[in-house]
Short mmCIF file of C-alpha atoms and ligand atoms in Angstrom, two decimals:
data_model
loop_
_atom_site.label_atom_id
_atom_site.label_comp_id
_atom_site.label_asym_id
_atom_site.label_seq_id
_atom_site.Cartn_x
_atom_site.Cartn_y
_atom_site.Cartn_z
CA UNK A 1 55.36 -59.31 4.46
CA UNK A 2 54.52 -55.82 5.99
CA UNK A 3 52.57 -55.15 2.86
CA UNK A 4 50.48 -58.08 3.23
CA UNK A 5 46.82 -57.47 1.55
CA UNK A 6 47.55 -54.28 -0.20
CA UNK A 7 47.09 -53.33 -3.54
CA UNK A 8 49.87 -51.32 -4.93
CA UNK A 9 50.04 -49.61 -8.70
CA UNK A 10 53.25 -48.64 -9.88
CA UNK A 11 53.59 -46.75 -13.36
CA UNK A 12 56.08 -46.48 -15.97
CA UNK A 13 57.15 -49.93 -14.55
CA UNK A 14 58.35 -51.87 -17.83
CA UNK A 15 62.24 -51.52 -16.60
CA UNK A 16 64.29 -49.55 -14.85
CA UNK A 17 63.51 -47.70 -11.19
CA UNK A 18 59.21 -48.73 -11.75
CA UNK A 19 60.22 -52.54 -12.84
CA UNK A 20 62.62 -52.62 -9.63
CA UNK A 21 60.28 -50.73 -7.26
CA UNK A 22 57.49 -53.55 -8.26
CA UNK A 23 58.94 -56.46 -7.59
CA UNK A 24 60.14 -55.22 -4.54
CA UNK A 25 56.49 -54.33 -3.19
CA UNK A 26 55.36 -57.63 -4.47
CA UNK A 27 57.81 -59.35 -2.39
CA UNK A 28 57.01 -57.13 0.27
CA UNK A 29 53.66 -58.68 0.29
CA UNK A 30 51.49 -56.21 -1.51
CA UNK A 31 49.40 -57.66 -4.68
CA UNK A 32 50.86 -55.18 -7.82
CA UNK A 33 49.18 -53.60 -10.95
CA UNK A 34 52.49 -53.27 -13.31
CA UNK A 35 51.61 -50.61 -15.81
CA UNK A 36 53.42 -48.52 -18.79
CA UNK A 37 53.23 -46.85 -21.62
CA UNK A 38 54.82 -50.39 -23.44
CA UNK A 39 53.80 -53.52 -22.98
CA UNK A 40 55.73 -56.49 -24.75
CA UNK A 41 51.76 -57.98 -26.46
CA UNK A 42 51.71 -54.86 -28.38
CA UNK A 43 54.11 -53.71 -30.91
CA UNK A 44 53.80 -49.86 -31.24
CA UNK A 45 54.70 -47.72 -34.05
CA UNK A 46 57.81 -46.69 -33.46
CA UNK A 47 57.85 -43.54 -35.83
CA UNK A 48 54.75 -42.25 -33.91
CA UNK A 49 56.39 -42.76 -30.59
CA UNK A 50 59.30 -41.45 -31.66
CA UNK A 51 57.74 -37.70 -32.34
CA UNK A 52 56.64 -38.35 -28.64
CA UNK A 53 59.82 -39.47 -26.93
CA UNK A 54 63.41 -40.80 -28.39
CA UNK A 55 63.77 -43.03 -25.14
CA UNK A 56 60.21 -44.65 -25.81
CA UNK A 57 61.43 -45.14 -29.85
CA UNK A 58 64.44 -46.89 -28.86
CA UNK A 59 63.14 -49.64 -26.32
CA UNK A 60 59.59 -50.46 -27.90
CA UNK A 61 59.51 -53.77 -28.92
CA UNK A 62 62.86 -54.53 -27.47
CA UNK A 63 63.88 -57.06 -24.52
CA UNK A 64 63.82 -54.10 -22.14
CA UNK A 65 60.16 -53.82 -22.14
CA UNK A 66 59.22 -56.13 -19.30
CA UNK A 67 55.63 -54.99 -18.10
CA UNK A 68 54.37 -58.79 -18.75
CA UNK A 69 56.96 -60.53 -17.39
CA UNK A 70 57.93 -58.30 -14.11
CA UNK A 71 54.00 -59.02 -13.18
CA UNK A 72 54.20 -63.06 -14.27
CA UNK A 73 57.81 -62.66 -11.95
CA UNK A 74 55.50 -60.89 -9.02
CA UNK A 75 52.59 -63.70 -9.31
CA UNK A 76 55.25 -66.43 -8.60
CA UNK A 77 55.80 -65.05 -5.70
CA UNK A 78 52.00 -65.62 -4.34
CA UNK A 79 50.53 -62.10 -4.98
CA UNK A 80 47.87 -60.98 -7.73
CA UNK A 81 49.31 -59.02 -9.93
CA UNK A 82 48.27 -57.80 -13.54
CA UNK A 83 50.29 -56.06 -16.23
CA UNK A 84 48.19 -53.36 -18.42
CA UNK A 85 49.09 -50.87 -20.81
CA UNK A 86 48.66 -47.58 -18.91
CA UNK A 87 49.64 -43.95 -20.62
CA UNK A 88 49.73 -42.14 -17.11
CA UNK A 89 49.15 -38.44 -20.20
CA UNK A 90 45.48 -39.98 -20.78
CA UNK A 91 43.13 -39.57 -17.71
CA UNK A 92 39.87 -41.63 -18.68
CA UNK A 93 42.63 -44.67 -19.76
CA UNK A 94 44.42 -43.83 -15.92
CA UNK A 95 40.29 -44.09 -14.47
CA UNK A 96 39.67 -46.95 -16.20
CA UNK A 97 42.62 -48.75 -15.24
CA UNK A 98 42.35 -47.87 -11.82
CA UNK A 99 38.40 -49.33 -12.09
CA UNK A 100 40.29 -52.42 -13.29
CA UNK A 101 42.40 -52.96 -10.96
CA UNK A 102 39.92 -52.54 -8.31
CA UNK A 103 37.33 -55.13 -9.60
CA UNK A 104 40.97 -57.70 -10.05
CA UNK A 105 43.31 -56.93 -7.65
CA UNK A 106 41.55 -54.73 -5.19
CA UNK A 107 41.31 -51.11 -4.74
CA UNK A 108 44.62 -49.46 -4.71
CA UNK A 109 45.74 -48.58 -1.42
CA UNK A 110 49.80 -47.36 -2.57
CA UNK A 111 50.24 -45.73 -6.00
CA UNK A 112 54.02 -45.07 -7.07
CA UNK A 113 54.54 -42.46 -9.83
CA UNK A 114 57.34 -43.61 -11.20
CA UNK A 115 56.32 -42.82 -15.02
CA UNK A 116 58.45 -40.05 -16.88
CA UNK A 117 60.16 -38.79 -19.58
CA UNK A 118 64.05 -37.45 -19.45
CA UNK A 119 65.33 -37.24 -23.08
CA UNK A 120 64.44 -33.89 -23.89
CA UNK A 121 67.41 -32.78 -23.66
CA UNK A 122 69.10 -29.14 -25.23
CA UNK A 123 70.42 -25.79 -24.39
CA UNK A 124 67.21 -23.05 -24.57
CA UNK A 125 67.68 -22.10 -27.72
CA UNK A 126 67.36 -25.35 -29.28
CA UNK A 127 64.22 -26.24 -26.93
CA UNK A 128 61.14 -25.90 -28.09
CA UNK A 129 57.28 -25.50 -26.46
CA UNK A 130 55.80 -29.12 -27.68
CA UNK A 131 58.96 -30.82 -25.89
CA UNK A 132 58.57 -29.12 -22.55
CA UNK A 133 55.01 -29.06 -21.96
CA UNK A 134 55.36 -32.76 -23.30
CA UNK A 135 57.90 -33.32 -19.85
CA UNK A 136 55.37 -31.17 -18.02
CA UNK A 137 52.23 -33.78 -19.22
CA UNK A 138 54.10 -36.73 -18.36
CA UNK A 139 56.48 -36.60 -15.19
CA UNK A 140 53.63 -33.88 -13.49
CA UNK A 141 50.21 -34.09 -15.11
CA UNK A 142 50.54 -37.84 -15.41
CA UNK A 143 51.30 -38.14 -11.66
CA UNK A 144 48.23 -35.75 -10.82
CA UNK A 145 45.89 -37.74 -13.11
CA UNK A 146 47.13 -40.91 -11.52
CA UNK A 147 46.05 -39.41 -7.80
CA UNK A 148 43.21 -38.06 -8.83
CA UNK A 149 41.72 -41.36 -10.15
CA UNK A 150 42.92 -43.29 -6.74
CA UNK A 151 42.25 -40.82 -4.38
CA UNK A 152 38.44 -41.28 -3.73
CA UNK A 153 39.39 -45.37 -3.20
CA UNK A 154 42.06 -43.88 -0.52
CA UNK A 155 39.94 -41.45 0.92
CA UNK A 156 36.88 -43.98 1.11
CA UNK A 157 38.67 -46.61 3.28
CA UNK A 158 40.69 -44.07 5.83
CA UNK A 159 44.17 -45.04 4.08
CA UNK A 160 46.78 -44.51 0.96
CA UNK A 161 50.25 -43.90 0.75
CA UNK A 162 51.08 -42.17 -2.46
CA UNK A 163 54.94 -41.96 -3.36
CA UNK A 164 56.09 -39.81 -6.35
CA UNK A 165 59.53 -40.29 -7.73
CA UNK A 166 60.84 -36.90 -8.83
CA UNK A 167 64.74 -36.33 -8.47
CA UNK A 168 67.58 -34.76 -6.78
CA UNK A 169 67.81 -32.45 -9.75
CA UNK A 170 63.77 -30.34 -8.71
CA UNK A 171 66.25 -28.61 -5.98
CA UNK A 172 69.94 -28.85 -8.33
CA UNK A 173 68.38 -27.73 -11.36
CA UNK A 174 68.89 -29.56 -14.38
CA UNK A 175 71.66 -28.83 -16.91
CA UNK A 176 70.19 -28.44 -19.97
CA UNK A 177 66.50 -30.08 -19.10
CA UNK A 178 64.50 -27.39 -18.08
CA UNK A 179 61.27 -29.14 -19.01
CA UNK A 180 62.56 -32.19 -16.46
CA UNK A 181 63.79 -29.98 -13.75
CA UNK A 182 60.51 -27.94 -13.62
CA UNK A 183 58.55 -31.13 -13.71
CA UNK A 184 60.38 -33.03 -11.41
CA UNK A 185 59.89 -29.30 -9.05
CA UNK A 186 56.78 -29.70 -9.67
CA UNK A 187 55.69 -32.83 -8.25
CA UNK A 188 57.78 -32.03 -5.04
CA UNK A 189 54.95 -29.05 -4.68
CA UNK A 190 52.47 -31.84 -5.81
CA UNK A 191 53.57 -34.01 -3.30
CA UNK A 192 53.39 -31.37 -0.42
CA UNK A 193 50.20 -29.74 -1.64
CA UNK A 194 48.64 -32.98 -1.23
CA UNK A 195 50.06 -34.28 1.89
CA UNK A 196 48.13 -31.52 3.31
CA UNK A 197 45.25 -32.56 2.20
CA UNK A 198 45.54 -36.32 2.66
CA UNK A 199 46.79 -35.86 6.25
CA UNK A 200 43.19 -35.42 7.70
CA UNK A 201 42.21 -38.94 5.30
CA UNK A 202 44.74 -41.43 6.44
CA UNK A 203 46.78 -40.39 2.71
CA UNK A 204 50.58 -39.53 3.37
CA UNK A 205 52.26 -38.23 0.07
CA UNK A 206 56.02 -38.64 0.13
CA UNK A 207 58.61 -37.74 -3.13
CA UNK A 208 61.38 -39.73 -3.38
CA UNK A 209 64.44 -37.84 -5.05
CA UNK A 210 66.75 -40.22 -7.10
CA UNK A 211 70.64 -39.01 -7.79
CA UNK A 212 71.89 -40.85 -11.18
CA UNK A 213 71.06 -44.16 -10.89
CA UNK A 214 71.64 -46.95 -13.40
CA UNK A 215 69.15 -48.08 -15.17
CA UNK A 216 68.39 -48.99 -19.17
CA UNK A 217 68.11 -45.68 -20.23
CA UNK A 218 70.59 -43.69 -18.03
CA UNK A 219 73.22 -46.24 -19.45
CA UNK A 220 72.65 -44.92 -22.93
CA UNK A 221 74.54 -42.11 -22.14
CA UNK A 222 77.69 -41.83 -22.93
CA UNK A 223 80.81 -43.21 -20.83
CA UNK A 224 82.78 -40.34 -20.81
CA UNK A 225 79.54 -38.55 -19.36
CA UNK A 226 79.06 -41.61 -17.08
CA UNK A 227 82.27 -40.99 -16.03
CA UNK A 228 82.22 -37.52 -15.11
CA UNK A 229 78.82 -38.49 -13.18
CA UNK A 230 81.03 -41.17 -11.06
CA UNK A 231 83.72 -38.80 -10.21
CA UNK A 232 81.38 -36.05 -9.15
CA UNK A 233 79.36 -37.99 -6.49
CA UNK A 234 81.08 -38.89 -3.28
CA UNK A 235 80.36 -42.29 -3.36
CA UNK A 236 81.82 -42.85 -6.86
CA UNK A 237 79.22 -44.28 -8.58
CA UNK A 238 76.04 -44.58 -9.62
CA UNK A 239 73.40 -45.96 -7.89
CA UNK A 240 71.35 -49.23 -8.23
CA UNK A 241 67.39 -49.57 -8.86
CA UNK A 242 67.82 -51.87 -5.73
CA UNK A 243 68.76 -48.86 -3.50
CA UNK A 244 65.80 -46.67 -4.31
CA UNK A 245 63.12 -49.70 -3.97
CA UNK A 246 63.50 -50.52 -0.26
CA UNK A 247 62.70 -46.70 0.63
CA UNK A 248 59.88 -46.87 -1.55
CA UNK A 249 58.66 -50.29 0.33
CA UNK A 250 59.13 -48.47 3.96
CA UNK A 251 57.53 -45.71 2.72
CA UNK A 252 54.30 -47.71 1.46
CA UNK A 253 54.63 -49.53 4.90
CA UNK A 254 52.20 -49.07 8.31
CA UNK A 255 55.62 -47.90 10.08
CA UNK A 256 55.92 -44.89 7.83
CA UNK A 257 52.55 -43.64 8.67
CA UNK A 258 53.81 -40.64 10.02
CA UNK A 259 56.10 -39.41 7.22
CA UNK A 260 54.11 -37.21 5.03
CA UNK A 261 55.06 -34.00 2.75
CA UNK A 262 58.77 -35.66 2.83
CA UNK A 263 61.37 -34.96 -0.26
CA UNK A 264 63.94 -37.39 0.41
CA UNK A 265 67.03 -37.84 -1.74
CA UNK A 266 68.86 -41.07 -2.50
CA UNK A 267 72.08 -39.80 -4.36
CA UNK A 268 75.19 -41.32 -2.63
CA UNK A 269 75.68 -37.74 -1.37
CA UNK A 270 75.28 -36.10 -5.48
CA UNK A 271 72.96 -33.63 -4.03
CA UNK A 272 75.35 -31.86 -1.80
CA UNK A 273 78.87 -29.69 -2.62
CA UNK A 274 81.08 -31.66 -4.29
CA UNK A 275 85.09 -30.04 -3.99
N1 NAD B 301 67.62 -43.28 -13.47
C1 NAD B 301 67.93 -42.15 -12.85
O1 NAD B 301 69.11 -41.79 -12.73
C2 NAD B 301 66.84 -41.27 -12.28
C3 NAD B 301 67.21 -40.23 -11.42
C4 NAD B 301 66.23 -39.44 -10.86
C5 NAD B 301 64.91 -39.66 -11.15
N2 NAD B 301 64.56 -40.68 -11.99
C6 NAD B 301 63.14 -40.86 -12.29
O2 NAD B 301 62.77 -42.20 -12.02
C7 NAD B 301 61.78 -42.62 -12.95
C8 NAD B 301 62.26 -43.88 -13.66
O3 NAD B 301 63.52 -43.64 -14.25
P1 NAD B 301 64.27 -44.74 -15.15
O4 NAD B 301 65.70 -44.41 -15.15
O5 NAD B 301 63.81 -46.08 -14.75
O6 NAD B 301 63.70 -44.32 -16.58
P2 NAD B 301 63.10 -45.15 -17.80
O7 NAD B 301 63.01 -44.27 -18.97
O8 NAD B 301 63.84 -46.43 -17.95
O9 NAD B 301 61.64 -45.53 -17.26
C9 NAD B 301 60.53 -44.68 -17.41
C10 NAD B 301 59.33 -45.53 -17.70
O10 NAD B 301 58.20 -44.67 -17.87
C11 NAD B 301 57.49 -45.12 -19.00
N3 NAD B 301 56.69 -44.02 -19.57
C12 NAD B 301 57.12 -42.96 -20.30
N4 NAD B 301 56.08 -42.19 -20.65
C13 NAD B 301 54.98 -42.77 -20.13
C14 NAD B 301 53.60 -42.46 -20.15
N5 NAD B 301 53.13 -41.38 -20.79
N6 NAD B 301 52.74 -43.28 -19.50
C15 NAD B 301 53.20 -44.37 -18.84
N7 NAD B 301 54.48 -44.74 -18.81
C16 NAD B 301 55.36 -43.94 -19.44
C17 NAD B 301 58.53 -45.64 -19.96
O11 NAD B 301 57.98 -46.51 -20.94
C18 NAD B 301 59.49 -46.32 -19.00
O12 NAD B 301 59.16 -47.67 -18.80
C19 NAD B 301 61.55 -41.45 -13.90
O13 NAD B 301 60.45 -40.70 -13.47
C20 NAD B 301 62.84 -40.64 -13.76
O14 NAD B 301 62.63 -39.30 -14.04
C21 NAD B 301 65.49 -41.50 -12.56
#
Protein backbone atom coordinates (compact mmCIF):
# COMPACT_ATOMS: atom_id res chain seq x y z
CA UNK A 1 0.00 0.00 0.00
CA UNK A 2 2.90 2.50 -0.74
CA UNK A 3 0.26 4.90 -1.91
CA UNK A 4 -1.57 4.79 1.20
CA UNK A 5 -3.52 8.30 1.85
CA UNK A 6 -3.00 9.85 -1.48
CA UNK A 7 -5.27 11.24 -3.75
CA UNK A 8 -4.57 10.40 -7.29
CA UNK A 9 -6.61 11.81 -10.61
CA UNK A 10 -6.20 9.98 -13.64
CA UNK A 11 -7.87 11.31 -16.99
CA UNK A 12 -9.16 9.86 -20.04
CA UNK A 13 -9.63 6.78 -17.72
CA UNK A 14 -13.00 5.15 -19.13
CA UNK A 15 -10.82 2.08 -20.74
CA UNK A 16 -7.83 1.35 -22.02
CA UNK A 17 -4.09 2.53 -20.56
CA UNK A 18 -6.21 5.44 -17.93
CA UNK A 19 -8.90 2.56 -16.83
CA UNK A 20 -5.76 0.14 -16.21
CA UNK A 21 -3.44 2.78 -14.68
CA UNK A 22 -6.48 3.49 -12.05
CA UNK A 23 -7.17 0.53 -10.71
CA UNK A 24 -3.74 -0.13 -10.32
CA UNK A 25 -3.12 3.12 -8.08
CA UNK A 26 -6.22 2.26 -6.23
CA UNK A 27 -4.87 -1.00 -5.32
CA UNK A 28 -1.74 0.56 -4.66
CA UNK A 29 -3.43 2.32 -1.89
CA UNK A 30 -4.08 5.76 -3.24
CA UNK A 31 -7.94 7.02 -3.08
CA UNK A 32 -8.72 7.76 -7.20
CA UNK A 33 -10.80 10.47 -9.06
CA UNK A 34 -11.66 8.36 -12.45
CA UNK A 35 -12.43 10.98 -15.03
CA UNK A 36 -13.21 11.18 -19.01
CA UNK A 37 -14.61 12.72 -21.57
CA UNK A 38 -17.58 9.63 -21.36
CA UNK A 39 -19.18 8.55 -18.66
CA UNK A 40 -21.71 5.52 -18.96
CA UNK A 41 -24.91 8.05 -16.90
CA UNK A 42 -24.76 10.20 -19.88
CA UNK A 43 -25.54 9.32 -23.35
CA UNK A 44 -23.78 11.87 -25.69
CA UNK A 45 -24.64 12.80 -29.10
CA UNK A 46 -22.81 10.84 -31.07
CA UNK A 47 -22.98 12.99 -34.37
CA UNK A 48 -21.54 15.94 -32.33
CA UNK A 49 -18.74 13.87 -30.99
CA UNK A 50 -18.14 12.46 -33.98
CA UNK A 51 -17.05 16.01 -35.79
CA UNK A 52 -14.72 15.97 -32.63
CA UNK A 53 -13.14 12.54 -32.69
CA UNK A 54 -14.12 9.11 -34.71
CA UNK A 55 -12.64 7.04 -31.66
CA UNK A 56 -14.97 9.03 -29.14
CA UNK A 57 -18.15 8.35 -31.87
CA UNK A 58 -17.54 4.78 -31.88
CA UNK A 59 -17.34 3.85 -28.04
CA UNK A 60 -19.95 6.42 -26.53
CA UNK A 61 -22.59 4.69 -25.09
CA UNK A 62 -20.98 1.37 -25.62
CA UNK A 63 -19.75 -1.35 -22.93
CA UNK A 64 -16.25 0.10 -23.29
CA UNK A 65 -17.04 3.18 -21.45
CA UNK A 66 -16.26 2.17 -17.90
CA UNK A 67 -15.61 5.53 -15.92
CA UNK A 68 -18.52 4.40 -13.33
CA UNK A 69 -17.72 1.12 -12.91
CA UNK A 70 -13.63 1.18 -12.86
CA UNK A 71 -14.29 3.77 -9.74
CA UNK A 72 -17.31 1.40 -8.06
CA UNK A 73 -14.30 -1.58 -8.91
CA UNK A 74 -11.60 0.88 -7.00
CA UNK A 75 -14.10 1.61 -3.90
CA UNK A 76 -14.33 -2.22 -3.29
CA UNK A 77 -11.13 -2.27 -2.72
CA UNK A 78 -11.33 0.24 0.48
CA UNK A 79 -10.30 3.56 -1.20
CA UNK A 80 -12.57 6.74 -2.03
CA UNK A 81 -12.90 7.05 -5.28
CA UNK A 82 -15.39 9.10 -7.56
CA UNK A 83 -16.07 8.90 -11.27
CA UNK A 84 -16.89 12.47 -13.03
CA UNK A 85 -17.21 13.55 -16.41
CA UNK A 86 -14.01 15.55 -17.05
CA UNK A 87 -13.16 17.13 -20.76
CA UNK A 88 -9.34 17.62 -19.85
CA UNK A 89 -9.95 20.69 -23.56
CA UNK A 90 -12.20 22.81 -20.97
CA UNK A 91 -10.12 24.48 -18.14
CA UNK A 92 -12.86 26.02 -15.69
CA UNK A 93 -14.66 22.19 -16.00
CA UNK A 94 -10.68 20.70 -15.24
CA UNK A 95 -10.72 23.64 -11.98
CA UNK A 96 -13.82 22.70 -10.94
CA UNK A 97 -13.27 19.16 -10.91
CA UNK A 98 -10.13 19.40 -9.29
CA UNK A 99 -12.15 21.74 -6.41
CA UNK A 100 -14.31 18.59 -6.29
CA UNK A 101 -12.20 16.26 -5.75
CA UNK A 102 -10.49 18.10 -3.11
CA UNK A 103 -13.59 18.84 -0.88
CA UNK A 104 -14.42 14.49 -1.59
CA UNK A 105 -11.48 12.74 -1.93
CA UNK A 106 -8.77 15.08 -0.86
CA UNK A 107 -6.51 17.33 -2.64
CA UNK A 108 -4.73 15.65 -5.41
CA UNK A 109 -1.33 14.80 -4.64
CA UNK A 110 -0.55 12.45 -8.25
CA UNK A 111 -2.29 13.54 -11.48
CA UNK A 112 -1.81 11.06 -14.57
CA UNK A 113 -2.47 12.57 -18.03
CA UNK A 114 -3.47 9.85 -19.66
CA UNK A 115 -6.35 11.68 -21.81
CA UNK A 116 -5.79 11.87 -25.73
CA UNK A 117 -6.82 11.62 -28.99
CA UNK A 118 -4.98 9.29 -31.85
CA UNK A 119 -7.45 8.90 -34.79
CA UNK A 120 -6.50 11.69 -36.79
CA UNK A 121 -4.95 9.95 -38.95
CA UNK A 122 -3.79 10.95 -42.97
CA UNK A 123 -0.95 11.74 -45.22
CA UNK A 124 -0.44 15.93 -45.21
CA UNK A 125 -2.31 16.57 -47.88
CA UNK A 126 -5.40 15.13 -46.67
CA UNK A 127 -4.83 16.78 -43.04
CA UNK A 128 -6.35 19.60 -42.24
CA UNK A 129 -5.83 22.68 -39.43
CA UNK A 130 -9.15 21.91 -37.16
CA UNK A 131 -7.83 18.14 -36.82
CA UNK A 132 -4.34 18.98 -35.67
CA UNK A 133 -4.75 21.76 -33.42
CA UNK A 134 -7.75 19.52 -32.17
CA UNK A 135 -4.64 16.66 -31.20
CA UNK A 136 -2.66 19.69 -30.04
CA UNK A 137 -5.85 20.83 -27.47
CA UNK A 138 -6.28 17.49 -26.21
CA UNK A 139 -3.06 15.22 -25.74
CA UNK A 140 -0.96 18.84 -24.82
CA UNK A 141 -3.25 21.67 -23.78
CA UNK A 142 -5.45 19.26 -21.88
CA UNK A 143 -2.41 17.94 -19.93
CA UNK A 144 -1.23 21.68 -19.20
CA UNK A 145 -4.74 22.70 -18.06
CA UNK A 146 -4.88 19.62 -15.90
CA UNK A 147 -1.37 20.84 -14.04
CA UNK A 148 -2.18 24.04 -13.90
CA UNK A 149 -5.42 23.48 -11.88
CA UNK A 150 -3.44 20.91 -9.38
CA UNK A 151 -0.38 22.56 -9.12
CA UNK A 152 -1.09 25.23 -6.39
CA UNK A 153 -2.65 22.00 -4.13
CA UNK A 154 0.99 20.36 -4.93
CA UNK A 155 2.92 23.27 -4.38
CA UNK A 156 0.91 24.21 -1.09
CA UNK A 157 1.67 20.93 0.79
CA UNK A 158 5.61 20.45 -0.35
CA UNK A 159 4.58 17.34 -2.69
CA UNK A 160 3.04 16.02 -6.26
CA UNK A 161 4.10 13.63 -8.64
CA UNK A 162 2.69 14.45 -12.01
CA UNK A 163 3.07 11.62 -14.76
CA UNK A 164 2.15 12.39 -18.43
CA UNK A 165 1.67 9.56 -20.83
CA UNK A 166 2.97 10.66 -24.22
CA UNK A 167 4.57 7.83 -26.48
CA UNK A 168 7.51 6.24 -27.99
CA UNK A 169 6.45 7.83 -31.23
CA UNK A 170 7.39 12.14 -29.69
CA UNK A 171 11.15 10.79 -30.49
CA UNK A 172 10.09 8.04 -33.72
CA UNK A 173 7.88 10.38 -35.32
CA UNK A 174 4.60 9.32 -36.26
CA UNK A 175 3.68 7.91 -39.69
CA UNK A 176 1.08 9.74 -40.91
CA UNK A 177 -0.07 11.60 -37.40
CA UNK A 178 1.69 14.62 -37.34
CA UNK A 179 -0.83 16.31 -35.07
CA UNK A 180 -0.12 13.13 -32.45
CA UNK A 181 3.56 13.06 -32.86
CA UNK A 182 3.93 16.85 -32.22
CA UNK A 183 1.62 16.56 -29.29
CA UNK A 184 2.90 13.65 -27.80
CA UNK A 185 6.69 15.90 -28.39
CA UNK A 186 5.17 18.23 -26.81
CA UNK A 187 4.33 17.07 -23.52
CA UNK A 188 7.86 15.41 -23.26
CA UNK A 189 9.05 19.36 -23.29
CA UNK A 190 5.99 19.87 -20.93
CA UNK A 191 7.09 17.37 -18.76
CA UNK A 192 10.78 18.64 -18.56
CA UNK A 193 9.88 22.32 -18.51
CA UNK A 194 8.04 21.61 -15.48
CA UNK A 195 10.20 19.27 -13.65
CA UNK A 196 12.34 22.22 -13.43
CA UNK A 197 10.14 24.07 -11.88
CA UNK A 198 8.54 21.56 -9.50
CA UNK A 199 11.98 20.33 -8.37
CA UNK A 200 12.45 23.25 -5.82
CA UNK A 201 8.36 22.31 -4.57
CA UNK A 202 8.57 18.68 -3.79
CA UNK A 203 6.69 18.19 -7.70
CA UNK A 204 8.66 15.56 -9.92
CA UNK A 205 7.16 15.45 -13.55
CA UNK A 206 7.94 12.21 -15.31
CA UNK A 207 6.49 11.13 -19.16
CA UNK A 208 5.93 7.79 -19.63
CA UNK A 209 6.40 6.69 -23.41
CA UNK A 210 4.07 3.75 -24.44
CA UNK A 211 5.17 1.46 -27.69
CA UNK A 212 1.79 -0.14 -29.25
CA UNK A 213 0.00 -1.45 -26.64
CA UNK A 214 -3.37 -3.20 -26.74
CA UNK A 215 -6.04 -1.62 -25.75
CA UNK A 216 -9.92 -0.97 -27.11
CA UNK A 217 -9.04 1.33 -29.57
CA UNK A 218 -5.56 0.21 -30.84
CA UNK A 219 -7.41 -3.18 -31.57
CA UNK A 220 -9.62 -1.46 -34.08
CA UNK A 221 -6.97 -1.43 -36.34
CA UNK A 222 -6.64 -3.67 -38.69
CA UNK A 223 -4.91 -7.26 -38.34
CA UNK A 224 -2.83 -7.16 -41.12
CA UNK A 225 -1.54 -3.73 -39.58
CA UNK A 226 -1.50 -5.46 -36.14
CA UNK A 227 0.50 -7.81 -37.66
CA UNK A 228 3.12 -5.87 -39.18
CA UNK A 229 3.25 -4.00 -35.62
CA UNK A 230 4.06 -7.64 -33.97
CA UNK A 231 6.71 -8.51 -36.37
CA UNK A 232 8.46 -5.19 -36.13
CA UNK A 233 9.01 -5.09 -32.31
CA UNK A 234 11.52 -7.45 -30.83
CA UNK A 235 9.43 -8.85 -28.43
CA UNK A 236 6.70 -9.84 -30.94
CA UNK A 237 3.88 -8.37 -29.67
CA UNK A 238 2.07 -5.85 -28.36
CA UNK A 239 2.03 -4.81 -25.08
CA UNK A 240 -0.55 -5.04 -22.19
CA UNK A 241 -2.26 -1.99 -20.20
CA UNK A 242 -0.89 -4.12 -17.22
CA UNK A 243 2.76 -3.43 -18.23
CA UNK A 244 2.55 0.33 -18.41
CA UNK A 245 0.49 0.65 -14.93
CA UNK A 246 3.10 -0.67 -12.48
CA UNK A 247 5.68 2.08 -13.82
CA UNK A 248 3.12 4.54 -13.45
CA UNK A 249 2.45 3.24 -9.63
CA UNK A 250 6.46 3.42 -8.87
CA UNK A 251 6.56 6.49 -10.37
CA UNK A 252 3.63 8.07 -8.15
CA UNK A 253 5.48 6.25 -5.22
CA UNK A 254 7.83 7.98 -2.18
CA UNK A 255 10.76 5.68 -3.72
CA UNK A 256 10.67 7.53 -7.00
CA UNK A 257 11.16 10.83 -5.42
CA UNK A 258 14.19 11.39 -7.12
CA UNK A 259 13.21 10.68 -10.75
CA UNK A 260 12.15 13.87 -12.26
CA UNK A 261 12.32 15.32 -16.04
CA UNK A 262 12.43 11.37 -17.03
CA UNK A 263 11.01 10.15 -20.67
CA UNK A 264 10.88 6.58 -20.22
CA UNK A 265 9.71 4.16 -22.89
CA UNK A 266 7.82 0.91 -22.39
CA UNK A 267 7.86 -0.64 -25.99
CA UNK A 268 9.21 -4.26 -25.77
CA UNK A 269 12.28 -2.73 -27.45
CA UNK A 270 9.79 -0.87 -30.62
CA UNK A 271 11.70 2.22 -29.99
CA UNK A 272 15.06 1.03 -31.05
CA UNK A 273 16.49 -0.38 -34.76
CA UNK A 274 14.65 -3.06 -35.75
CA UNK A 275 16.80 -5.36 -38.74
N1 LIG B 1 -2.46 2.17 -26.80
C1 LIG B 1 -1.28 2.50 -27.28
O1 LIG B 1 -0.68 1.75 -28.07
C2 LIG B 1 -0.62 3.80 -26.88
C3 LIG B 1 0.73 3.99 -27.21
C4 LIG B 1 1.35 5.16 -26.82
C5 LIG B 1 0.66 6.12 -26.13
N2 LIG B 1 -0.65 5.93 -25.82
C6 LIG B 1 -1.36 6.99 -25.11
O2 LIG B 1 -1.96 6.46 -23.96
C7 LIG B 1 -3.19 7.14 -23.70
C8 LIG B 1 -4.32 6.13 -23.62
O3 LIG B 1 -4.33 5.34 -24.80
P1 LIG B 1 -5.46 4.23 -25.07
O4 LIG B 1 -4.91 3.28 -26.05
O5 LIG B 1 -5.99 3.75 -23.78
O6 LIG B 1 -6.52 5.14 -25.85
P2 LIG B 1 -8.10 5.30 -25.73
O7 LIG B 1 -8.58 6.05 -26.90
O8 LIG B 1 -8.72 3.98 -25.45
O9 LIG B 1 -8.25 6.16 -24.40
C9 LIG B 1 -8.19 7.56 -24.39
C10 LIG B 1 -9.20 8.06 -23.39
O10 LIG B 1 -9.16 9.50 -23.39
C11 LIG B 1 -10.48 9.96 -23.39
N3 LIG B 1 -10.54 11.32 -23.95
C12 LIG B 1 -10.44 11.71 -25.25
N4 LIG B 1 -10.58 13.04 -25.35
C13 LIG B 1 -10.76 13.50 -24.09
C14 LIG B 1 -10.96 14.79 -23.54
N5 LIG B 1 -11.00 15.88 -24.31
N6 LIG B 1 -11.10 14.89 -22.20
C15 LIG B 1 -11.05 13.80 -21.41
N7 LIG B 1 -10.89 12.55 -21.87
C16 LIG B 1 -10.74 12.41 -23.20
C17 LIG B 1 -11.27 8.96 -24.21
O11 LIG B 1 -12.66 9.03 -23.96
C18 LIG B 1 -10.62 7.66 -23.77
O12 LIG B 1 -11.28 7.10 -22.65
C19 LIG B 1 -3.37 8.15 -24.84
O13 LIG B 1 -2.90 9.40 -24.43
C20 LIG B 1 -2.49 7.57 -25.94
O14 LIG B 1 -2.04 8.56 -26.80
C21 LIG B 1 -1.31 4.78 -26.17
Amino acid sequence: MTLSGKTALVTGASRGLGGAIALALGAAGANVAVTDLLVESELPDKEQLGRYSVLAAHFAGSENVRTVSTAAEIKTMGRKSLAMKMDVTNPDQVQMVVAEIAAELGEVDILVNNAGVMDNMAALEHQNLTMFERDLKVNLTGAFNCIQAVWPYMKKSGWGRIINISSFVAVSGAFAQPGYGASKAGMIGLTRSLALEGAGHGITVNAVLPGFIETEAVQLHDPKMLDRIRARTPMKRLGKPKEISPLVVFLAGEDAGFITGAAIPVTGGADMFVF
